[in-house]
PDB file of N, CA and C in Angstrom:
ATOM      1  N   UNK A   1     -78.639 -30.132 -73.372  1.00 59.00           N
ATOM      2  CA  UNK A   1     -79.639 -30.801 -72.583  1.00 59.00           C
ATOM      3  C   UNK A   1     -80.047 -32.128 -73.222  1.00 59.00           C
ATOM      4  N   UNK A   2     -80.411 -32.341 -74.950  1.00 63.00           N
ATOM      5  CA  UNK A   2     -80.795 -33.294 -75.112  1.00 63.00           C
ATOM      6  C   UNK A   2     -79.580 -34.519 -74.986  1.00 63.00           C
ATOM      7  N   UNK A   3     -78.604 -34.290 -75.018  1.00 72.00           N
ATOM      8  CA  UNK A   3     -77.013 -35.111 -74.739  1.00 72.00           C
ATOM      9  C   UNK A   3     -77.425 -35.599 -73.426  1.00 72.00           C
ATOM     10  N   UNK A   4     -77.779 -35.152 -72.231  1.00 72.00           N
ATOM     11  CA  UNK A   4     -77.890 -35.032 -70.672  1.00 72.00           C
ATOM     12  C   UNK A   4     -79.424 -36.220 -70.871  1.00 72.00           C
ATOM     13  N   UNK A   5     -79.960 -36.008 -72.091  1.00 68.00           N
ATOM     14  CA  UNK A   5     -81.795 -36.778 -71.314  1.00 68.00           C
ATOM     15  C   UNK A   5     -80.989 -37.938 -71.923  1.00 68.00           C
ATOM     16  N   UNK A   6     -80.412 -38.280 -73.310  1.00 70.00           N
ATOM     17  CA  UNK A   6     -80.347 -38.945 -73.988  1.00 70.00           C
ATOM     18  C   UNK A   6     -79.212 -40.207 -72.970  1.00 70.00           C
ATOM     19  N   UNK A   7     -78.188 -39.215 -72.233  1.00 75.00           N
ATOM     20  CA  UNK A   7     -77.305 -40.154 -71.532  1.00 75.00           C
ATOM     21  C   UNK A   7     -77.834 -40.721 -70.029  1.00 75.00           C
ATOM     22  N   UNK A   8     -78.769 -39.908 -69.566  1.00 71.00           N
ATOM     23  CA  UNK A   8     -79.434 -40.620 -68.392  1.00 71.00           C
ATOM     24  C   UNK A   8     -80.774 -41.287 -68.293  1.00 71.00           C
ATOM     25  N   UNK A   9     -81.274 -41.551 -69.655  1.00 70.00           N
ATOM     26  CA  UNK A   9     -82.223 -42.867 -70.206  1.00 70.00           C
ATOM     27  C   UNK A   9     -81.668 -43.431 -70.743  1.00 70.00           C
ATOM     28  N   UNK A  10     -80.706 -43.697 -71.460  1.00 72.00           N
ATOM     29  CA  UNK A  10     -80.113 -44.381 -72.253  1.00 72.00           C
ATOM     30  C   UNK A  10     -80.811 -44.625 -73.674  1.00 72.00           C
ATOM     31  N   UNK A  11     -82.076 -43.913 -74.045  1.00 71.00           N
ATOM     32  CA  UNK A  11     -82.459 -43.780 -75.471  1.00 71.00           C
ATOM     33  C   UNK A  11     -81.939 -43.033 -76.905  1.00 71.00           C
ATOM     34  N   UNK A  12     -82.225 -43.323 -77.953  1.00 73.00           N
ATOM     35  CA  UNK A  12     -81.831 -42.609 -78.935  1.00 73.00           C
ATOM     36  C   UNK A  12     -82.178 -41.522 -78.801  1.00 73.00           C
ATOM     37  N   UNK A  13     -81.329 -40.378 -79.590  1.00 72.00           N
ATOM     38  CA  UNK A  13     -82.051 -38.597 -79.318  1.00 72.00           C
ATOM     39  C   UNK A  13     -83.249 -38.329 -80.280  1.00 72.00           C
ATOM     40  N   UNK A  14     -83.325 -39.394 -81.150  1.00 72.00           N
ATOM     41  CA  UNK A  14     -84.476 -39.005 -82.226  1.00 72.00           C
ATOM     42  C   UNK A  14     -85.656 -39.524 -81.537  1.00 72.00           C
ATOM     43  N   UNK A  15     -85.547 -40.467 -80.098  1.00 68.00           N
ATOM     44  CA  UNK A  15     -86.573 -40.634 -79.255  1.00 68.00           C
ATOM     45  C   UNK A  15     -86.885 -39.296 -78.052  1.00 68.00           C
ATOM     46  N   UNK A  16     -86.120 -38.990 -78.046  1.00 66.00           N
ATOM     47  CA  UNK A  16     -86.264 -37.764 -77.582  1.00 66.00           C
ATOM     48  C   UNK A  16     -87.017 -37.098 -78.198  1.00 66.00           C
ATOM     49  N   UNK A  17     -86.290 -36.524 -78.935  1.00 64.00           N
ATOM     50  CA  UNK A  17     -86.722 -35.365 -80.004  1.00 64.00           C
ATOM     51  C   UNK A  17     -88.178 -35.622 -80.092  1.00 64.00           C
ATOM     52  N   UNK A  18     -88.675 -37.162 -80.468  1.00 61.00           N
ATOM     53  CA  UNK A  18     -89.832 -37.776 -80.614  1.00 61.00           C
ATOM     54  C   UNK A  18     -91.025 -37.403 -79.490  1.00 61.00           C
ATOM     55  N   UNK A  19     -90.670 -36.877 -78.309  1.00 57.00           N
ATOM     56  CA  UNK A  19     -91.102 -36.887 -77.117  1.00 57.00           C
ATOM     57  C   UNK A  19     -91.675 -35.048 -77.086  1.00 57.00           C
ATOM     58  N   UNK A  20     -90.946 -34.568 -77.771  1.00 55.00           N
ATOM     59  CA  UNK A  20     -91.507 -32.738 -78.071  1.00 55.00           C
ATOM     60  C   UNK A  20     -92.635 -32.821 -79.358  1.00 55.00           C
ATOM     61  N   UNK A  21     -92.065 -34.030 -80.555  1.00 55.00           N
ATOM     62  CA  UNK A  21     -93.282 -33.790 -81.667  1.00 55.00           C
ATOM     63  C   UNK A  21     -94.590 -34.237 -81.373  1.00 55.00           C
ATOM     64  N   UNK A  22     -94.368 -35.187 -80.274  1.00 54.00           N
ATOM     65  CA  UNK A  22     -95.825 -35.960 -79.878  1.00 54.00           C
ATOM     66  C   UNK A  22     -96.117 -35.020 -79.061  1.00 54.00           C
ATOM     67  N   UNK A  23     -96.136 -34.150 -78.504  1.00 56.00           N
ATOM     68  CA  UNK A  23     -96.717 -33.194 -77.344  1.00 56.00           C
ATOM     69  C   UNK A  23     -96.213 -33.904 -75.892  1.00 56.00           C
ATOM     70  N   UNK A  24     -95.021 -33.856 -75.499  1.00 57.00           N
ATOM     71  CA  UNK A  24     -94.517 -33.864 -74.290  1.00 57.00           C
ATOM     72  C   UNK A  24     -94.214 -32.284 -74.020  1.00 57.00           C
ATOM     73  N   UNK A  25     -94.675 -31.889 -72.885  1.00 57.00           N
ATOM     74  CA  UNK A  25     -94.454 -29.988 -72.815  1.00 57.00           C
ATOM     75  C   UNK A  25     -93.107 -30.271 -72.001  1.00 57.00           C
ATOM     76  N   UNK A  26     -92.355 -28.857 -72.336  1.00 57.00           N
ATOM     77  CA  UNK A  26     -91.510 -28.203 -71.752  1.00 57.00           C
ATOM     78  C   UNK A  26     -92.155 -27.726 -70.341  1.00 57.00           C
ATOM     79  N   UNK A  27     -90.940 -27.462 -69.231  1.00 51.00           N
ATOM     80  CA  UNK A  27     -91.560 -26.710 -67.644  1.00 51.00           C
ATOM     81  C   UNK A  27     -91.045 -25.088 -68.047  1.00 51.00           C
ATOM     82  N   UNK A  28     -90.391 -25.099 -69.061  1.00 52.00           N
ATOM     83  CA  UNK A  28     -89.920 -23.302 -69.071  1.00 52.00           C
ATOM     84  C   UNK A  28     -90.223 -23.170 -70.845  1.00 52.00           C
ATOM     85  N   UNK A  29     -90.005 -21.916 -70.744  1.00 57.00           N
ATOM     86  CA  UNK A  29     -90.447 -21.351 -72.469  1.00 57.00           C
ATOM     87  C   UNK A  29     -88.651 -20.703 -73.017  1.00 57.00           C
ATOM     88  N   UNK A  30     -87.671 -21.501 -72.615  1.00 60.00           N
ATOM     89  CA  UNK A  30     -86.930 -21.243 -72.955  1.00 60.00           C
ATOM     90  C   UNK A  30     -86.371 -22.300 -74.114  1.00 60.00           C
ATOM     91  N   UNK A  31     -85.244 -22.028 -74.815  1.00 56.00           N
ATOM     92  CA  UNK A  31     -84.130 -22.904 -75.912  1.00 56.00           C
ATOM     93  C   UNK A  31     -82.893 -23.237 -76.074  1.00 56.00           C
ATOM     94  N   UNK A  32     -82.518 -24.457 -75.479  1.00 57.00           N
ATOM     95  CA  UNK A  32     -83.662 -25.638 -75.668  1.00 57.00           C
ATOM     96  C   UNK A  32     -84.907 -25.314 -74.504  1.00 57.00           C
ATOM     97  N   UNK A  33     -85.759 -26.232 -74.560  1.00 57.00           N
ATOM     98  CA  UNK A  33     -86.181 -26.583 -73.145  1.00 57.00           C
ATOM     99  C   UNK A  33     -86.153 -27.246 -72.122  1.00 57.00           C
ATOM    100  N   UNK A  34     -86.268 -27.564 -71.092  1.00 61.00           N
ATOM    101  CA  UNK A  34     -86.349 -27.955 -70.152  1.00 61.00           C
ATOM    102  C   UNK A  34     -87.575 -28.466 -69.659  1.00 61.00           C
ATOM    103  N   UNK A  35     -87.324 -30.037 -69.416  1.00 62.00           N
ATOM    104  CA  UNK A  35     -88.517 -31.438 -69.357  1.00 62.00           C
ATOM    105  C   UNK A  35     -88.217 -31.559 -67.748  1.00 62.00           C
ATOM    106  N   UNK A  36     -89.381 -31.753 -67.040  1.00 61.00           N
ATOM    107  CA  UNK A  36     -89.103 -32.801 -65.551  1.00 61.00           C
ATOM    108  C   UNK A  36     -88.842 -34.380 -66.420  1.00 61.00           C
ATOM    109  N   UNK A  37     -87.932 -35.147 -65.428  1.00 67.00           N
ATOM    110  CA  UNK A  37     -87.231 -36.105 -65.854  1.00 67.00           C
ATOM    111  C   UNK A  37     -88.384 -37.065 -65.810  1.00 67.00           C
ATOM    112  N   UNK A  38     -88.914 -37.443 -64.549  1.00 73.00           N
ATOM    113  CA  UNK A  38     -89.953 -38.276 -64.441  1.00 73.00           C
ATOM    114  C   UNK A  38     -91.202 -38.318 -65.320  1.00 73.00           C
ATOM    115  N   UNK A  39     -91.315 -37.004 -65.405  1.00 73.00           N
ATOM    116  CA  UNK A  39     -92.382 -36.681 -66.159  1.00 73.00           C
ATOM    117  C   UNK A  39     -92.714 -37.527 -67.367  1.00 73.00           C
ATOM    118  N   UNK A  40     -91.162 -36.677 -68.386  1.00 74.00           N
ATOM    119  CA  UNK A  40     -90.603 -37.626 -69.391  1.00 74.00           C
ATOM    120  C   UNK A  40     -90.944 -38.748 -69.801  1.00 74.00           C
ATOM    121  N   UNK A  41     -90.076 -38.974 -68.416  1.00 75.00           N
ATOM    122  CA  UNK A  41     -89.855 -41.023 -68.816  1.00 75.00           C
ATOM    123  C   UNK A  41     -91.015 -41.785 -68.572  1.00 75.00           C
ATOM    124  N   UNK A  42     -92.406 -41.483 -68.137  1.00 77.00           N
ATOM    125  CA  UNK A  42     -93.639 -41.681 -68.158  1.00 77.00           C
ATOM    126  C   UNK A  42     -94.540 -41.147 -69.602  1.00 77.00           C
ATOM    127  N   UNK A  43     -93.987 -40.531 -70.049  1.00 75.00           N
ATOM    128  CA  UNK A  43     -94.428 -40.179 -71.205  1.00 75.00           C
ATOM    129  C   UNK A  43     -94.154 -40.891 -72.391  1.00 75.00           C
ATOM    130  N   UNK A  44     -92.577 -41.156 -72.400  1.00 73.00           N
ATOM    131  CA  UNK A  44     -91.961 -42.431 -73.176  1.00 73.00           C
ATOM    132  C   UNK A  44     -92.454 -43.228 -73.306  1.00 73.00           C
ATOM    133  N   UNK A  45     -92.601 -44.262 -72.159  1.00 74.00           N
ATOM    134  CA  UNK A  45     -92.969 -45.754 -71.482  1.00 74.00           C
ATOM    135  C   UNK A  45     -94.849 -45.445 -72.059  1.00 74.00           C
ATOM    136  N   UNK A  46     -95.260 -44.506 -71.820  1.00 74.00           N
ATOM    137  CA  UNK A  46     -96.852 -44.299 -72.300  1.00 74.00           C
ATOM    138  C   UNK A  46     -96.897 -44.489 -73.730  1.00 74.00           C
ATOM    139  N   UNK A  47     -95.903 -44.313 -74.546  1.00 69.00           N
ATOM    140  CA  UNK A  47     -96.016 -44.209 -76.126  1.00 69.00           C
ATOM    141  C   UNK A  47     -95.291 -45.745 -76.623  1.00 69.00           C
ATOM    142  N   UNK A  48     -94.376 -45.810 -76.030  1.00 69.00           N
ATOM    143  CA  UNK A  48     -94.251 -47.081 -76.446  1.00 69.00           C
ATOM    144  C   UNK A  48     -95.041 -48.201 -76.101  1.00 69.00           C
ATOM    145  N   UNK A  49     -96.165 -48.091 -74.830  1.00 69.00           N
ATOM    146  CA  UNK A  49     -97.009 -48.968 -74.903  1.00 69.00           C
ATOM    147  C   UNK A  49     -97.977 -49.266 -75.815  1.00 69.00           C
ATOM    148  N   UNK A  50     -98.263 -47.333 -76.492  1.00 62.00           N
ATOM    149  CA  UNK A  50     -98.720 -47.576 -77.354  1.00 62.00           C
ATOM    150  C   UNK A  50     -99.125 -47.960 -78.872  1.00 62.00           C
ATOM    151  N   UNK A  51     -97.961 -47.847 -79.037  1.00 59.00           N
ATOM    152  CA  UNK A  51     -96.716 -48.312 -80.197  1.00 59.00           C
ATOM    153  C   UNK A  51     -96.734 -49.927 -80.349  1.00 59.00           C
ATOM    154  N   UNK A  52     -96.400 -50.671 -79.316  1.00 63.00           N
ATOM    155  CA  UNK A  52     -96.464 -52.526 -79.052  1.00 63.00           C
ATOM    156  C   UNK A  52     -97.488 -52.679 -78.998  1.00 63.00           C
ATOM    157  N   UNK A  53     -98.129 -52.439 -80.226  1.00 63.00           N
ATOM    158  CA  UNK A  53     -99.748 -53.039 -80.279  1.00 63.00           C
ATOM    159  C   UNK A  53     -99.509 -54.794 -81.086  1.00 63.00           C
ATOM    160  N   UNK A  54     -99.944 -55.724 -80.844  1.00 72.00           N
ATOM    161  CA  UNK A  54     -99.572 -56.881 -81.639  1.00 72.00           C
ATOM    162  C   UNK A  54    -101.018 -57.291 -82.423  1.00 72.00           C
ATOM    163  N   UNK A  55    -100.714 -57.329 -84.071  1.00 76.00           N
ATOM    164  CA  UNK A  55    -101.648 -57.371 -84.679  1.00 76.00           C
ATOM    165  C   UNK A  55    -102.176 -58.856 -84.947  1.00 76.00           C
ATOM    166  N   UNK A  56    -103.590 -58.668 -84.772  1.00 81.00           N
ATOM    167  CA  UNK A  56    -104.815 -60.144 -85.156  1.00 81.00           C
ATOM    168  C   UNK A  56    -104.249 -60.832 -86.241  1.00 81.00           C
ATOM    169  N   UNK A  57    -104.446 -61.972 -86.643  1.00 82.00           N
ATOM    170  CA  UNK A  57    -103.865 -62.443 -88.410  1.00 82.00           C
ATOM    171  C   UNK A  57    -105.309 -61.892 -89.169  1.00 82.00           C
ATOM    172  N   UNK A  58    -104.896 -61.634 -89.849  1.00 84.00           N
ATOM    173  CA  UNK A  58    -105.415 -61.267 -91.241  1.00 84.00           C
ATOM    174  C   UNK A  58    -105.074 -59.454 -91.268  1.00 84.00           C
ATOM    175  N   UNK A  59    -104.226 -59.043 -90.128  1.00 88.00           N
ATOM    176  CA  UNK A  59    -104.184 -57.480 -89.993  1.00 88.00           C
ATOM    177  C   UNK A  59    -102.762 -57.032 -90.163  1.00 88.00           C
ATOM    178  N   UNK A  60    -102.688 -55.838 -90.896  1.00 89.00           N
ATOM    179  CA  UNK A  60    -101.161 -55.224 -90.600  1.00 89.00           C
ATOM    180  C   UNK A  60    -101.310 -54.102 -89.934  1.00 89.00           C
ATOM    181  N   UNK A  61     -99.998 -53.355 -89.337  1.00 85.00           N
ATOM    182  CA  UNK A  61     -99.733 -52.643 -88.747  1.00 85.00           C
ATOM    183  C   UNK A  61     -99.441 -51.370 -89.421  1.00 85.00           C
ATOM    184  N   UNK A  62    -100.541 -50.170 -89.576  1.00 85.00           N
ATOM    185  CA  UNK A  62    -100.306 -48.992 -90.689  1.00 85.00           C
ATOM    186  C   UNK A  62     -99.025 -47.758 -89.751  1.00 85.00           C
ATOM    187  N   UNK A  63     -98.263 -47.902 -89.909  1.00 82.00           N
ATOM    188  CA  UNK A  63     -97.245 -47.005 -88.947  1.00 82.00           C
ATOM    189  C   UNK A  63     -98.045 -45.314 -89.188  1.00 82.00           C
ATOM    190  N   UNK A  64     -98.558 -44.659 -90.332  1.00 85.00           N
ATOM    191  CA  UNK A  64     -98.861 -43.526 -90.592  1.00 85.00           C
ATOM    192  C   UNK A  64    -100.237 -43.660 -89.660  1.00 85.00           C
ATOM    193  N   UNK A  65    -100.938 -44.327 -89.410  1.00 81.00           N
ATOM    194  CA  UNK A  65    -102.705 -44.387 -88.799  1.00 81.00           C
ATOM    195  C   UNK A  65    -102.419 -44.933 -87.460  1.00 81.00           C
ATOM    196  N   UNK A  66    -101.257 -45.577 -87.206  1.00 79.00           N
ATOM    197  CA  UNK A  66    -100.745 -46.239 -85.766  1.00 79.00           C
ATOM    198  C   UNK A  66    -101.687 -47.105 -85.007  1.00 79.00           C
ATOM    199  N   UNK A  67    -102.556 -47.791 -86.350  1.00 83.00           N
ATOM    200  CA  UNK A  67    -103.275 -49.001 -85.897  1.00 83.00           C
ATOM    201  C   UNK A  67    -103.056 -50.188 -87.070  1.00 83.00           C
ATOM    202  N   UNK A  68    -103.804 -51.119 -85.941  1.00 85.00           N
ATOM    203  CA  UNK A  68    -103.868 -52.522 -87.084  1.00 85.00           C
ATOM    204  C   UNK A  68    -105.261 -52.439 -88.110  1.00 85.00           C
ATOM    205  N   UNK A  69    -104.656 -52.360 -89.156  1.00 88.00           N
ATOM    206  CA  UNK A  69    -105.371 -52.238 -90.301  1.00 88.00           C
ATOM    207  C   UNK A  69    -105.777 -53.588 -91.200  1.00 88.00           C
ATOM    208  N   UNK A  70    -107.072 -53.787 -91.494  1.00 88.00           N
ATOM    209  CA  UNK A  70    -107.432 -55.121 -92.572  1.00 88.00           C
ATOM    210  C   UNK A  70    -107.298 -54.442 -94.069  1.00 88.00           C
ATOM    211  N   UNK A  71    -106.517 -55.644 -94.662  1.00 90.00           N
ATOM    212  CA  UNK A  71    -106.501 -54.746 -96.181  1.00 90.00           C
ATOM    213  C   UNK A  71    -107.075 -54.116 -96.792  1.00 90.00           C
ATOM    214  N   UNK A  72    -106.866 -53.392 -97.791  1.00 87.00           N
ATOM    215  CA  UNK A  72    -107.998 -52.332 -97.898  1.00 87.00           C
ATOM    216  C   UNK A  72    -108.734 -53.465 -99.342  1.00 87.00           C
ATOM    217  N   UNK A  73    -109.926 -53.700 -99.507  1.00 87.00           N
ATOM    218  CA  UNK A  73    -110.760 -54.659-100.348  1.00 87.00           C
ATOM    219  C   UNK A  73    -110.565 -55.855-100.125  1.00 87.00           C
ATOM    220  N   UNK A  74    -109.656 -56.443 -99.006  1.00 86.00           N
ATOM    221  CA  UNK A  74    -109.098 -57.505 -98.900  1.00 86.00           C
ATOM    222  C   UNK A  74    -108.121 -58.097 -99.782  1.00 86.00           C
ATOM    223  N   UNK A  75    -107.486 -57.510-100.351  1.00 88.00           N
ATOM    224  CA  UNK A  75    -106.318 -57.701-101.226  1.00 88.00           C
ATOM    225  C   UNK A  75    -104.862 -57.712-100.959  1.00 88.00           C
ATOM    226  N   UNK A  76    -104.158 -59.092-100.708  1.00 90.00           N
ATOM    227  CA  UNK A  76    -102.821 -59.257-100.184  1.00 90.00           C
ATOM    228  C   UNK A  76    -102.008 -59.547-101.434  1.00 90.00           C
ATOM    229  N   UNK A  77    -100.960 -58.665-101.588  1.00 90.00           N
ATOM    230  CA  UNK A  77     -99.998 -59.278-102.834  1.00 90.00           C
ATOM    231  C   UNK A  77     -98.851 -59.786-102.345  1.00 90.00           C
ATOM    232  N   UNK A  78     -98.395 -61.120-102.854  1.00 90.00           N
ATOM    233  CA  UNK A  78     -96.971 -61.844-102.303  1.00 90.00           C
ATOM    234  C   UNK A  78     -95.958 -61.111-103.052  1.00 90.00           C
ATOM    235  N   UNK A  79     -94.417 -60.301-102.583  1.00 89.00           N
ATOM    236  CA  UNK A  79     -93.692 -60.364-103.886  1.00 89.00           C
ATOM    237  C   UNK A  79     -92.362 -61.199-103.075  1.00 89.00           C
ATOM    238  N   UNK A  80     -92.258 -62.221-103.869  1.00 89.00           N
ATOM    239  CA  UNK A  80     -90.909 -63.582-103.744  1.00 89.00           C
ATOM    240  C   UNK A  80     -89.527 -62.435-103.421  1.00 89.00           C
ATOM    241  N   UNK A  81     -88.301 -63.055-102.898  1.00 87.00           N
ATOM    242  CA  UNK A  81     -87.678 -62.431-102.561  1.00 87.00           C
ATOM    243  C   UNK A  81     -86.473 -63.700-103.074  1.00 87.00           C
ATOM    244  N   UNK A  82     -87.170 -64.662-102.480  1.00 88.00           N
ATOM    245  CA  UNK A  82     -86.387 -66.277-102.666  1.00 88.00           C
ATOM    246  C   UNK A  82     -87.256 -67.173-103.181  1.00 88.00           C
ATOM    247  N   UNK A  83     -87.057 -68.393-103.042  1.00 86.00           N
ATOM    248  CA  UNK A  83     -87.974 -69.688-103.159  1.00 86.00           C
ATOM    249  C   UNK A  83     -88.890 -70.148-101.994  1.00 86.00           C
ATOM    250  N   UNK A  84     -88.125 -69.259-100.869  1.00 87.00           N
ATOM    251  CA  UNK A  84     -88.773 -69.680 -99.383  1.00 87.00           C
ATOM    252  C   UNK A  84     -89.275 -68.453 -98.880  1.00 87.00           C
ATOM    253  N   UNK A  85     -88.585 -67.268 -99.198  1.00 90.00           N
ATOM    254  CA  UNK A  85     -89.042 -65.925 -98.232  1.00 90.00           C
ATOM    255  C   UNK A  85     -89.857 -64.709 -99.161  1.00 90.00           C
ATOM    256  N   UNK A  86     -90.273 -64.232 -98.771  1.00 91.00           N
ATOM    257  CA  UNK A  86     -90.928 -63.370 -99.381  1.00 91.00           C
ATOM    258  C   UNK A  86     -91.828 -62.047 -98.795  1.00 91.00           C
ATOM    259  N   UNK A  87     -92.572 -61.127 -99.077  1.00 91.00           N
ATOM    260  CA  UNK A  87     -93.263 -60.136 -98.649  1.00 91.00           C
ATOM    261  C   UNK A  87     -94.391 -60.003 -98.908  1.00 91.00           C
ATOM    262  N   UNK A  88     -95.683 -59.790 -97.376  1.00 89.00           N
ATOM    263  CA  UNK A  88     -96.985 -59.598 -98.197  1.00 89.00           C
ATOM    264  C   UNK A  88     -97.036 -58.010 -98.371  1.00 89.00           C
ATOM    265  N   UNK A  89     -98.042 -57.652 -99.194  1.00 91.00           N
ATOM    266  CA  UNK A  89     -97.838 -56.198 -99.290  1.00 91.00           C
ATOM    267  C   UNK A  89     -99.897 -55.771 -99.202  1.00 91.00           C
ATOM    268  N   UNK A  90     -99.808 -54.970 -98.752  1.00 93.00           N
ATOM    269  CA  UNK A  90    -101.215 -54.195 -99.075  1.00 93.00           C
ATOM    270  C   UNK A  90    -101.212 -52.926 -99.052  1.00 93.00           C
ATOM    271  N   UNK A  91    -102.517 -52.226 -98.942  1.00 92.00           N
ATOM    272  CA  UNK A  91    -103.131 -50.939 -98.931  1.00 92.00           C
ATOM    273  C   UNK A  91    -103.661 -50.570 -98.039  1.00 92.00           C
ATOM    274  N   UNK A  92    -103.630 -49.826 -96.680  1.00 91.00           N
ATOM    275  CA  UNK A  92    -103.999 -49.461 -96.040  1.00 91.00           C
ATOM    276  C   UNK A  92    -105.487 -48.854 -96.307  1.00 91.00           C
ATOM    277  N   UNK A  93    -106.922 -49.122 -95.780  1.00 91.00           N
ATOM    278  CA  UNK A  93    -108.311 -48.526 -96.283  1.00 91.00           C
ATOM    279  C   UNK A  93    -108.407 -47.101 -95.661  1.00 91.00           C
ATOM    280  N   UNK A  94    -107.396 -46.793 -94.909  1.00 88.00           N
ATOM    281  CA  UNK A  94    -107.622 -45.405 -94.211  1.00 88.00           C
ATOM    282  C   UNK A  94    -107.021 -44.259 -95.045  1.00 88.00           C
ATOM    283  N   UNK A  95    -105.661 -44.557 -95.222  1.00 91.00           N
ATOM    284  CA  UNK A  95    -104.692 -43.629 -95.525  1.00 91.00           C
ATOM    285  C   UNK A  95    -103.912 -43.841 -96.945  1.00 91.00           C
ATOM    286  N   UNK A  96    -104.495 -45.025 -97.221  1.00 91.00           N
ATOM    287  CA  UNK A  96    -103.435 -45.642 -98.533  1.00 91.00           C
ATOM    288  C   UNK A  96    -101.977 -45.887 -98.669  1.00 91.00           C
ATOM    289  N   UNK A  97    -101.683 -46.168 -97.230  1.00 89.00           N
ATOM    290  CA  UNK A  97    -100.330 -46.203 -97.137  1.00 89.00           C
ATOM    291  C   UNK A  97    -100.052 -47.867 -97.692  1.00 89.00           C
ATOM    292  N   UNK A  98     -98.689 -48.253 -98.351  1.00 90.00           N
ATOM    293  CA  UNK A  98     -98.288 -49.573 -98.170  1.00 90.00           C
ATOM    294  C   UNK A  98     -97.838 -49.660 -97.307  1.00 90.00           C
ATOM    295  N   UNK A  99     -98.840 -51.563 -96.780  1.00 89.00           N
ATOM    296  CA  UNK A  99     -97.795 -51.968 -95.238  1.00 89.00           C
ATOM    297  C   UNK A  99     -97.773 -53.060 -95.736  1.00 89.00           C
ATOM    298  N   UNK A 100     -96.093 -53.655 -95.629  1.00 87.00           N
ATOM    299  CA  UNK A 100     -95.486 -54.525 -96.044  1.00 87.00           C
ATOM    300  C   UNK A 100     -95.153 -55.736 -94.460  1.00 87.00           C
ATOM    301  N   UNK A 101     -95.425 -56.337 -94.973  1.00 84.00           N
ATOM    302  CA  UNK A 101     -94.654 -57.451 -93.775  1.00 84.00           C
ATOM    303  C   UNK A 101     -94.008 -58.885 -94.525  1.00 84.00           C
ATOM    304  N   UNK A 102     -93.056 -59.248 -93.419  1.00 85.00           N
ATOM    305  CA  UNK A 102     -91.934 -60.513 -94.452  1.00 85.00           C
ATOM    306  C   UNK A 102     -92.888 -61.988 -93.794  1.00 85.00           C
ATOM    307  N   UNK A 103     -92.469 -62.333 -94.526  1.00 85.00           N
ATOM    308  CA  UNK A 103     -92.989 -63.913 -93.955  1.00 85.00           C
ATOM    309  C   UNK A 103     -92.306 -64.843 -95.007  1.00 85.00           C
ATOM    310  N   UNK A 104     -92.682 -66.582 -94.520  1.00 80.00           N
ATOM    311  CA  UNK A 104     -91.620 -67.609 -94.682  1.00 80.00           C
ATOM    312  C   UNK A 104     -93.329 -68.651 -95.686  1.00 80.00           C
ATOM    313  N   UNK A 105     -92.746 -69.302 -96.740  1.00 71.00           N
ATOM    314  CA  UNK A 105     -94.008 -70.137 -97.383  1.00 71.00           C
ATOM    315  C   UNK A 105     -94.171 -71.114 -96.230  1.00 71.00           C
ATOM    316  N   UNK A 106     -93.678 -71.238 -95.108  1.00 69.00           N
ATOM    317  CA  UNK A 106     -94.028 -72.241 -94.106  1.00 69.00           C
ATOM    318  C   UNK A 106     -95.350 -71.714 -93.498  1.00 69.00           C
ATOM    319  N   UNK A 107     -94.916 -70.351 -93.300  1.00 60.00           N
ATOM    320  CA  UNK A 107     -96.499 -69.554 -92.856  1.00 60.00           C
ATOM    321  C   UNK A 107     -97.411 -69.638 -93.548  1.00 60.00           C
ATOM    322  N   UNK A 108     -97.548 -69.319 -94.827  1.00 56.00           N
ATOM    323  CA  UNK A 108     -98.857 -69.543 -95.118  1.00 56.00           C
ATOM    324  C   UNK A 108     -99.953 -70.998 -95.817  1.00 56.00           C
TER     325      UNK A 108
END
């Protein structure tokens, strides 16, 4: 079945799969299960809207808290990569996760 959702959306199966861990229900209590199609693909399109959140400047994007987060004390660390490119890095104030993002010394 997941071969069958995966080939008539045309998504990855780990987006699938993604679609049972977030609480998309099954219509039967059988294994595998069995999804209404529409249902589904409204459920998808609902998560990835919520997913394309585009973050304010001065904010990163905490993937573990699935919001835009301000550093945690306000503390951004650069680490160089090149002469031109490089990575800011912080601390998430919620969860303590690192969220990293790339940027160019033209940006800042």
């Amino acid at each position: 079945m997941l071969e069958q959702i995966v080939a008539d959306l045309g998504v990855h199966e780990n987006t699938v799969g993604s679609g049972w861990k977030f609480g998309h229900p099954s219509i039967d209590t059988k294994r595998p299960g069995s999804v209404l199609g529409t249902a589904f693909v409204a459920f998808l399109k609902a998560r990835r809207k919520i997913a394309n959140r585009l973050c304010k400047p001065g904010k990163f994007y905490c993937l573990r808290c699935w919001e835009p987060r301000s550093p945690d004390g306000g503390i951004v660390h650069y680490r160089p990569y090149t002469d031109r490119r490089g990575r800011l890095v912080v601390t998430c104030p919620s969860c303590q996760t690192e969220l990293r993002r790339c940027t160019h010394m033209a940006e800042m």
